[in-house]
Short mmCIF file of C-alpha atoms and ligand atoms in Angstrom, two decimals:
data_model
loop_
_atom_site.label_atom_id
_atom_site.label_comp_id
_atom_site.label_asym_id
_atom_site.label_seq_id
_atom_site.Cartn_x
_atom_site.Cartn_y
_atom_site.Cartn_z
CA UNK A 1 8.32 -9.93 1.20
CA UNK A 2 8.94 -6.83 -1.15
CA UNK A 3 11.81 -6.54 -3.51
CA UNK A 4 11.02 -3.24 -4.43
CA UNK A 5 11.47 -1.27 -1.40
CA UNK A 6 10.66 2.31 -1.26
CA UNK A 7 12.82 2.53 1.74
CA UNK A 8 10.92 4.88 4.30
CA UNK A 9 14.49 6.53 5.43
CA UNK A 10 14.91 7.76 1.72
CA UNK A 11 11.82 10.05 2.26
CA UNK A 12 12.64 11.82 5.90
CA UNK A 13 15.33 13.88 7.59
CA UNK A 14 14.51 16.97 5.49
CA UNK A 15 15.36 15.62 2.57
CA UNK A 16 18.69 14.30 3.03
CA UNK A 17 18.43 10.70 1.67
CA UNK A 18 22.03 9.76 1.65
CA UNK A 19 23.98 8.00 4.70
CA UNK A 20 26.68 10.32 4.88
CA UNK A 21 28.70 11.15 8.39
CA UNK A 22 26.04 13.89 9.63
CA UNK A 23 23.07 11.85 8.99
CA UNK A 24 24.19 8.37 9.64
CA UNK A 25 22.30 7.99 13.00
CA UNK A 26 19.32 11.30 11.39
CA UNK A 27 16.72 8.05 10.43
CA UNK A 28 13.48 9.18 11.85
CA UNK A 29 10.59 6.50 12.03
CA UNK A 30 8.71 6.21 8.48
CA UNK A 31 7.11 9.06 6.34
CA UNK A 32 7.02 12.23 6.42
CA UNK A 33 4.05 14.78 6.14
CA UNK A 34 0.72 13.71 5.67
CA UNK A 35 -1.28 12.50 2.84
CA UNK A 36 -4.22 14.67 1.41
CA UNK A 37 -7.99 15.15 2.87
CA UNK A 38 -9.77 12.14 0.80
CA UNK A 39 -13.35 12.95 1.20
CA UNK A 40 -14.43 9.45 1.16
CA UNK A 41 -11.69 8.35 4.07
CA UNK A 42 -9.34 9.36 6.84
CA UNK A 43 -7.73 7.21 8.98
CA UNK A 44 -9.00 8.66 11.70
CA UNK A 45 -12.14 8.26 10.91
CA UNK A 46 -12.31 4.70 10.29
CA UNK A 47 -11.13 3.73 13.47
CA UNK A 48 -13.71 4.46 14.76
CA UNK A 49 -16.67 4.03 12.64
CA UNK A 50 -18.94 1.89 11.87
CA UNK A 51 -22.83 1.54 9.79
CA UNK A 52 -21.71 4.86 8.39
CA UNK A 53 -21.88 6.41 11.93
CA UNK A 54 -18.82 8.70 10.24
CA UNK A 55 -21.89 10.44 7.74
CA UNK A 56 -24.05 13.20 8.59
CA UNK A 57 -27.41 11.94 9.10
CA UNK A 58 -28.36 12.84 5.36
CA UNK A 59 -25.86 10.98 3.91
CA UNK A 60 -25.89 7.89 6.40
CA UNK A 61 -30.03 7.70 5.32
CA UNK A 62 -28.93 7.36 2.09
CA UNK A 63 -26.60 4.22 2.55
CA UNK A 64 -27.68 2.94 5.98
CA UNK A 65 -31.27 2.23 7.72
CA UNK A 66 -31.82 0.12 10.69
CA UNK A 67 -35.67 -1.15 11.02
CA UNK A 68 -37.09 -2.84 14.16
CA UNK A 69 -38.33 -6.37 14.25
CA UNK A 70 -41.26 -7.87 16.33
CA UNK A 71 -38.21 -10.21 17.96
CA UNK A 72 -36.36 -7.01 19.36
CA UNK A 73 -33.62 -7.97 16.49
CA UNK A 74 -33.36 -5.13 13.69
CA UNK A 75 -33.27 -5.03 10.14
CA UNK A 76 -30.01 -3.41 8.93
CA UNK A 77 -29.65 -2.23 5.63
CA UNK A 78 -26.46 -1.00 3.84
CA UNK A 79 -26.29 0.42 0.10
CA UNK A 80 -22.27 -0.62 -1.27
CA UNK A 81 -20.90 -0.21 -4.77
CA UNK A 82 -17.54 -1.03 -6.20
CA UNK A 83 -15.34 1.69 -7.57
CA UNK A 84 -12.52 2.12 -9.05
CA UNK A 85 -10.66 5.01 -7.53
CA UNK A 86 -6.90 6.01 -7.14
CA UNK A 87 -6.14 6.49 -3.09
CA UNK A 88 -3.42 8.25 -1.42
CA UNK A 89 -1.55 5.11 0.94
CA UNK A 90 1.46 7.22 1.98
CA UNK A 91 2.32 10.72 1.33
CA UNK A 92 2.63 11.22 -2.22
CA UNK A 93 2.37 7.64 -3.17
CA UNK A 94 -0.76 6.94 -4.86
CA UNK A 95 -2.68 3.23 -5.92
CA UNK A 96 -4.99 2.68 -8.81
CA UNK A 97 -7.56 0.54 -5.91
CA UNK A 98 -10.66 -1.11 -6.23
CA UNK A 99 -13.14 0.22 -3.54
CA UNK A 100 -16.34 -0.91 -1.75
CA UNK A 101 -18.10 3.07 -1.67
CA UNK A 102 -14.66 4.61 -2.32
CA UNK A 103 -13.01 3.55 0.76
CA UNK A 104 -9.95 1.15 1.70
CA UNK A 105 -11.04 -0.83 3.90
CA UNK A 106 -14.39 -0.72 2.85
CA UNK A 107 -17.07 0.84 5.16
CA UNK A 108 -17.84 -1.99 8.74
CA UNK A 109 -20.70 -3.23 9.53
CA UNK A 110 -21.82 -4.38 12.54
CA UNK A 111 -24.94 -5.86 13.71
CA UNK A 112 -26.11 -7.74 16.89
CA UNK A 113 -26.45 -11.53 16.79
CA UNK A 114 -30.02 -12.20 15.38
CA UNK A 115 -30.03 -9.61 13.17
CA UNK A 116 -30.91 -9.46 9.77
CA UNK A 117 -27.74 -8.11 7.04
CA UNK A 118 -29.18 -6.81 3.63
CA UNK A 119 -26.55 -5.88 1.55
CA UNK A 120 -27.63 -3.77 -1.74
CA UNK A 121 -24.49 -4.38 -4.05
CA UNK A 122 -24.59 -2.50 -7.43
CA UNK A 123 -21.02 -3.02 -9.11
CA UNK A 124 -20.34 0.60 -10.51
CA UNK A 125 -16.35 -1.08 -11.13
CA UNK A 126 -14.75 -1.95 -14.55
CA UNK A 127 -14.71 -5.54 -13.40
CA UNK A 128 -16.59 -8.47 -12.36
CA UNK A 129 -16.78 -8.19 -8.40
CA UNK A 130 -18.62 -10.02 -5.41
CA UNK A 131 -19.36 -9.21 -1.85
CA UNK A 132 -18.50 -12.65 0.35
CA UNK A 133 -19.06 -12.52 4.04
CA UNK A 134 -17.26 -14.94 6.43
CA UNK A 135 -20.28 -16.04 8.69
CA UNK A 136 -23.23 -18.71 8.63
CA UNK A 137 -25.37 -18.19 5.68
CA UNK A 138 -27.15 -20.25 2.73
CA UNK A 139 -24.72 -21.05 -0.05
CA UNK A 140 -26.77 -18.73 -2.80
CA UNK A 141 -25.92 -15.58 -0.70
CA UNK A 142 -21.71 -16.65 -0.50
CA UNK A 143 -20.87 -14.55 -3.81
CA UNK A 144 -17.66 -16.89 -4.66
CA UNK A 145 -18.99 -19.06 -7.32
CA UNK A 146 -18.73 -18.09 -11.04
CA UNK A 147 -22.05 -17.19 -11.47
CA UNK A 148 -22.41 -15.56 -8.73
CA UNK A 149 -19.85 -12.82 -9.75
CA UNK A 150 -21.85 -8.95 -10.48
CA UNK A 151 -20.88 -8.04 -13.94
CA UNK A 152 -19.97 -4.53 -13.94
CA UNK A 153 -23.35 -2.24 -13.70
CA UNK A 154 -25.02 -5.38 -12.39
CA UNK A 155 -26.33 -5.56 -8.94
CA UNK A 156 -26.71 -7.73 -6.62
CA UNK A 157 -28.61 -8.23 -2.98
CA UNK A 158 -27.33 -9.95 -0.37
CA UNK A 159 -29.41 -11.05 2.69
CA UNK A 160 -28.39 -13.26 5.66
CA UNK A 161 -28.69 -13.16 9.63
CA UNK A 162 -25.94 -12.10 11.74
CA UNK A 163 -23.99 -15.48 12.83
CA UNK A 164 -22.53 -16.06 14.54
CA UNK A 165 -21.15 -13.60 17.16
CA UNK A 166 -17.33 -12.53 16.32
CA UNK A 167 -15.17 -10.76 14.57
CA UNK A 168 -15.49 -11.37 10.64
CA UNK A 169 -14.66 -10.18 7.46
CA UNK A 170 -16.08 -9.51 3.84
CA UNK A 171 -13.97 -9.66 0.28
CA UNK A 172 -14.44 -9.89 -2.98
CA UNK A 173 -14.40 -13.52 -4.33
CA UNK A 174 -14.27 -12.86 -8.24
CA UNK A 175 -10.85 -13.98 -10.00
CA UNK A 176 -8.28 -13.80 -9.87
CA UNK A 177 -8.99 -13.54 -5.80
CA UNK A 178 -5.17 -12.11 -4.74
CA UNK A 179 -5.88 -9.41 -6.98
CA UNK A 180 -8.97 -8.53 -6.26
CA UNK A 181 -8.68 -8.50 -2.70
CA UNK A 182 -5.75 -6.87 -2.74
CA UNK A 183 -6.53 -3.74 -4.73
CA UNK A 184 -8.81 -3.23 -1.62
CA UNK A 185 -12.23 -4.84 -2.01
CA UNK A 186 -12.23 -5.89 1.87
CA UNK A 187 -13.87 -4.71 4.76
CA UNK A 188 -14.75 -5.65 9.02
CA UNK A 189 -17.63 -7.18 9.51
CA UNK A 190 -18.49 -7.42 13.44
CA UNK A 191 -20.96 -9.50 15.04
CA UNK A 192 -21.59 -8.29 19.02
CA UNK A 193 -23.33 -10.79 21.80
CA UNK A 194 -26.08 -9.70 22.80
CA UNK A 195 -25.32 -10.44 26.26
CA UNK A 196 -21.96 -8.42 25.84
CA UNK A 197 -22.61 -4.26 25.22
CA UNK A 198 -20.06 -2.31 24.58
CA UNK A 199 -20.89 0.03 27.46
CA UNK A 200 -17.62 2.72 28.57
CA UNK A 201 -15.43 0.48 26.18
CA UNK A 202 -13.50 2.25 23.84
CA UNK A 203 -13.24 0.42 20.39
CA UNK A 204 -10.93 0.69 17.72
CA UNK A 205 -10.90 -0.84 14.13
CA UNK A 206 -7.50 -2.22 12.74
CA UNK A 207 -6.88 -3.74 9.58
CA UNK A 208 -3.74 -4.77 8.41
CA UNK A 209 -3.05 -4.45 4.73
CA UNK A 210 -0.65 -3.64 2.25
CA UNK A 211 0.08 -2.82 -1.28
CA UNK A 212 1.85 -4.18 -4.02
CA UNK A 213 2.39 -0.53 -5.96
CA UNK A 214 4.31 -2.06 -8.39
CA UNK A 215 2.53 -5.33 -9.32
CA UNK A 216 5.38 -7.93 -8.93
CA UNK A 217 2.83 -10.02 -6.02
CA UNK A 218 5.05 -8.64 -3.53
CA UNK A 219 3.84 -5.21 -1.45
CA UNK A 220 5.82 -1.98 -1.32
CA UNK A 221 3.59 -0.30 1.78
CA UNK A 222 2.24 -1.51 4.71
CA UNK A 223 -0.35 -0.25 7.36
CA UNK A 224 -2.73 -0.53 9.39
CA UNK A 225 -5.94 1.29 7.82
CA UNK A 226 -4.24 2.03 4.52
CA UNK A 227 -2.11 4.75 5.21
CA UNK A 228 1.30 4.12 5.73
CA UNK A 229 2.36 5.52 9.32
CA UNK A 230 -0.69 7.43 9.62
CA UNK A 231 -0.84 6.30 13.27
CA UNK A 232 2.81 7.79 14.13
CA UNK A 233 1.81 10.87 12.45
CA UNK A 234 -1.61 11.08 14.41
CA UNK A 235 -1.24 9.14 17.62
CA UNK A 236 -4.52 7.17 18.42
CA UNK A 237 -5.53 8.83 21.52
CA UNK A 238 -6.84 6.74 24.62
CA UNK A 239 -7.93 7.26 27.84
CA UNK A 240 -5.74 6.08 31.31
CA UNK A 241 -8.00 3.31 32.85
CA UNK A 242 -10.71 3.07 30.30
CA UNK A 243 -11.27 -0.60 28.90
CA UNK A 244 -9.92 -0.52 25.13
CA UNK A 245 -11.18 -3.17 22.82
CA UNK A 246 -9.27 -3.22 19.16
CA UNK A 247 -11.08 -5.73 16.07
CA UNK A 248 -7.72 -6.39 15.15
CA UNK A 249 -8.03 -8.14 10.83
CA UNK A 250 -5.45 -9.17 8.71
CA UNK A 251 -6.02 -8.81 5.21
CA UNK A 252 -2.62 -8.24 3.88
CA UNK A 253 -1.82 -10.37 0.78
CA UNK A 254 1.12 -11.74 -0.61
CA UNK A 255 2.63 -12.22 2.99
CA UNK A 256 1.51 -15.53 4.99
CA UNK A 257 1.37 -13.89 8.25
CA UNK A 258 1.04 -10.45 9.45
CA UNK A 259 1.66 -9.55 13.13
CA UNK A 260 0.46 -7.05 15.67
CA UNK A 261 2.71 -5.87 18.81
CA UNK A 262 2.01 -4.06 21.32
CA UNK A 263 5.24 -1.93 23.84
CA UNK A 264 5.14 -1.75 27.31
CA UNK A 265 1.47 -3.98 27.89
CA UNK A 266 -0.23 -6.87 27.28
CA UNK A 267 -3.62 -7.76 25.92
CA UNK A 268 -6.62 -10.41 25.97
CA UNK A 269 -6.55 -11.87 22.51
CA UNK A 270 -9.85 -13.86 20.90
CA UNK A 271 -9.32 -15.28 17.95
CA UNK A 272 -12.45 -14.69 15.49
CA UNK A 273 -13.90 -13.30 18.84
CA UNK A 274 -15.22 -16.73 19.71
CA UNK A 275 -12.73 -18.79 21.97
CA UNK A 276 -14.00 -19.70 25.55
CA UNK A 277 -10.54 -18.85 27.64
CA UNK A 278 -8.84 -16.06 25.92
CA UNK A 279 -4.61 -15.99 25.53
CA UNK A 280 -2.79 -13.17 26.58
CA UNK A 281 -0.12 -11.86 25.05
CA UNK A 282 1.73 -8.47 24.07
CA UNK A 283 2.30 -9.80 20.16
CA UNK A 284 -0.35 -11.79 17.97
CA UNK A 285 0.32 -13.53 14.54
CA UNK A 286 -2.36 -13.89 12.03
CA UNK A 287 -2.71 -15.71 8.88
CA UNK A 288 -4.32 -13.82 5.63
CA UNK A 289 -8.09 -13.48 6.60
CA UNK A 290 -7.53 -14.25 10.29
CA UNK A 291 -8.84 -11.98 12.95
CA UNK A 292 -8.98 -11.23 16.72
CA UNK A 293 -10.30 -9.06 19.45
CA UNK A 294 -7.88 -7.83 21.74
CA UNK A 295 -9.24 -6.11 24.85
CA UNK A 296 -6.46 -4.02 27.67
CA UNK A 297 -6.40 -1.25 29.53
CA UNK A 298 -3.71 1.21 29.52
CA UNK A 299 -2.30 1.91 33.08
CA UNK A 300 -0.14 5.17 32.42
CA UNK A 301 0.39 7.93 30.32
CA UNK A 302 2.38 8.61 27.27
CA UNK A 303 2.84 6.73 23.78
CA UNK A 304 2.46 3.55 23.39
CA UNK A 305 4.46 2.46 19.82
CA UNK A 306 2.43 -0.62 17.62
CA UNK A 307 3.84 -2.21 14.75
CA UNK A 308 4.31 -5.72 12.92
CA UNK A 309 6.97 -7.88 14.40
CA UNK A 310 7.76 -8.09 11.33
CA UNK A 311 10.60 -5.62 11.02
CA UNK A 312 10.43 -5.49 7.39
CA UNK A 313 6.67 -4.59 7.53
CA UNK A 314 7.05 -1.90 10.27
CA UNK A 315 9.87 -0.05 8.77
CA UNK A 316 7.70 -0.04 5.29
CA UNK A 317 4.67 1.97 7.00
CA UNK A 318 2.93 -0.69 9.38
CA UNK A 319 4.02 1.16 12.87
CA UNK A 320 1.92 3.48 14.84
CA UNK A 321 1.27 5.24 18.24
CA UNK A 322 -1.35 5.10 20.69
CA UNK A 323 -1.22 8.13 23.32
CA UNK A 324 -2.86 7.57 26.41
CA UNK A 325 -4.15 10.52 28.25
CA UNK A 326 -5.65 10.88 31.38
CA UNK A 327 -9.65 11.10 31.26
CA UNK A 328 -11.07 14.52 31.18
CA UNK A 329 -13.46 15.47 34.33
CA UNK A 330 -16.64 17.42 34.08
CA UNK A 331 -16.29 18.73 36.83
CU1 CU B 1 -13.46 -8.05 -7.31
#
């Protein structure tokens, strides 16, 4: 848990930091403002993006092609590179990160089960890095051992199928690993049925993470998708009624557990996306690397807070909104 706090209160209420008489109850939830347009993410975005569906088609070519196989699976193949690149995690508050294609998380990738993943890695960082995906595949293709590490300008392909169906992740696996993963070499990596489409769901990505600005091994800001409070500043908006399906990771390091609540409803929660007989629940815990699909519907309008139970985490940037609207018509 952090030390250091940049407490979020100091940084609101138009600028009056103290806890004088007048302001003593003023403490509005988190940061204020927004941070600047980064051209290589947003928030946003990510939520709701995945094989570089985000890119204009130009640009997706270029990093992303999907070729049919005689078996009905496809061939999906993603160009990543690792770069070092300073990103904006809460207004004004910038972090010297490590980046799969400039981007904290790194870009998701999802596949159907059967699939084939080939992953073009060229290493375009200052230090060693790897690409490991959680999943079935042969050991040569795991990118954890020390000669598997891509020296910087090295490159490195990675080719598996997609197995099994779930909700994974990838990381870097060069050492030291808290590090590495935690200047932001992560990303989603999701895994559908094929007997389960998404069809009129809505889905979101979340990833919980967090970072240690200050380098003691403890983090300073927390989030979900990298921005501190981004969420409360720009509510997530969802639709009255329509299924809602969130790929809910925890990547945060440092902590052992991150958390994910939920006011005024209650989900389905899978863990890794694989159990039989889902729990419900309106709060789930995760470990570091632990993941879980969480499917609800929202029954009424209005904002819906989300945060760690963690107090300490919320009040340091992990909180957000979802509004729920009621559909549009056509008609
Ligand atoms: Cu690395």
């Amino acid at each position: 848990m952090a030390r250091v706090r940049r407490d979020a209160g100091a940084q609101e209420s138009g600028g009056h930091a103290g806890h004088g008489a007048a302001s003593a109850h003023d403490h509005g939830l988190g940061t204020v403002g927004r941070v600047s347009a980064d051209r290589f993410f947003s928030p946003m975005t990510f939520v709701r993006s995945w094989n570089f569906d985000n890119l204009d088609p130009a640009a997706r070519d270029r990093v992303y092609k999907e070729t049919p196989r005689p078996d009905g699976t496809l061939l999906r193949e993603y160009q990543f590179f690792a770069l070092d690149r300073e990103i904006e995690i809460a207004p004004g508050i910038f972090y010297p990160a490590w980046t799969y294609n400039g981007q904290v998380p790194g870009p998701t990738i999802r596949a159907t089960e059967g699939d084939r993943i080939r992953v073009r890695f060229v290493n375009m960082g200052s230090h060693p890095h790897t690409i490991h995906f959680h999943g079935w595949h042969p050991p040569e293709m795991d990118g954890s051992l020390p000669d598997q590490q891509v020296m910087p300008g090295q490159s490195f392909v990675y080719e598996f199928d997609a197995d099994p169906a779930g909700l994974h992740l990838y990381h870097c696996h060069a050492v030291p690993l808290k590090r590495h993963i935690h200047k932001g070499l992560y990303g989603v990596f999701i895994v559908d049925r094929r007997d389960d489409p998404p069809g009129e769901r809505d889905e979101l990505v979340m990833v919980m993470n967090a970072f240690d600005t200050n380098f003691d091994n403890e983090n300073e800001v927390y989030a979900v998708n990298t921005v501190a409070n981004a969420y409360m500043v720009d509510p997530i908006r969802v639709a009255v009624g329509r299924p809602v399906r969130i790929y809910l990771v925890n990547i945060t390091e440092f902590d052992l557990i991150n958390s994910f609540h939920l006011h005024g409803m209650f989900f389905e929660a899978n863990r890794t996306g694989m159990m039989r007989s889902p729990e419900v629940a309106d709060t789930i815990m995760l470990c570091q690397g632990e993941r879980a699909i969480l499917d609800t519907t929202f029954r009424y309008r209005g904002d819906y807070m989300f945060h760690a139970h963690q107090s300490e985490f919320a009040e340091l940037g992990w909180m957000g909104l979802f509004r729920a609207e009621e559909p549009r018509r056509d008609t």
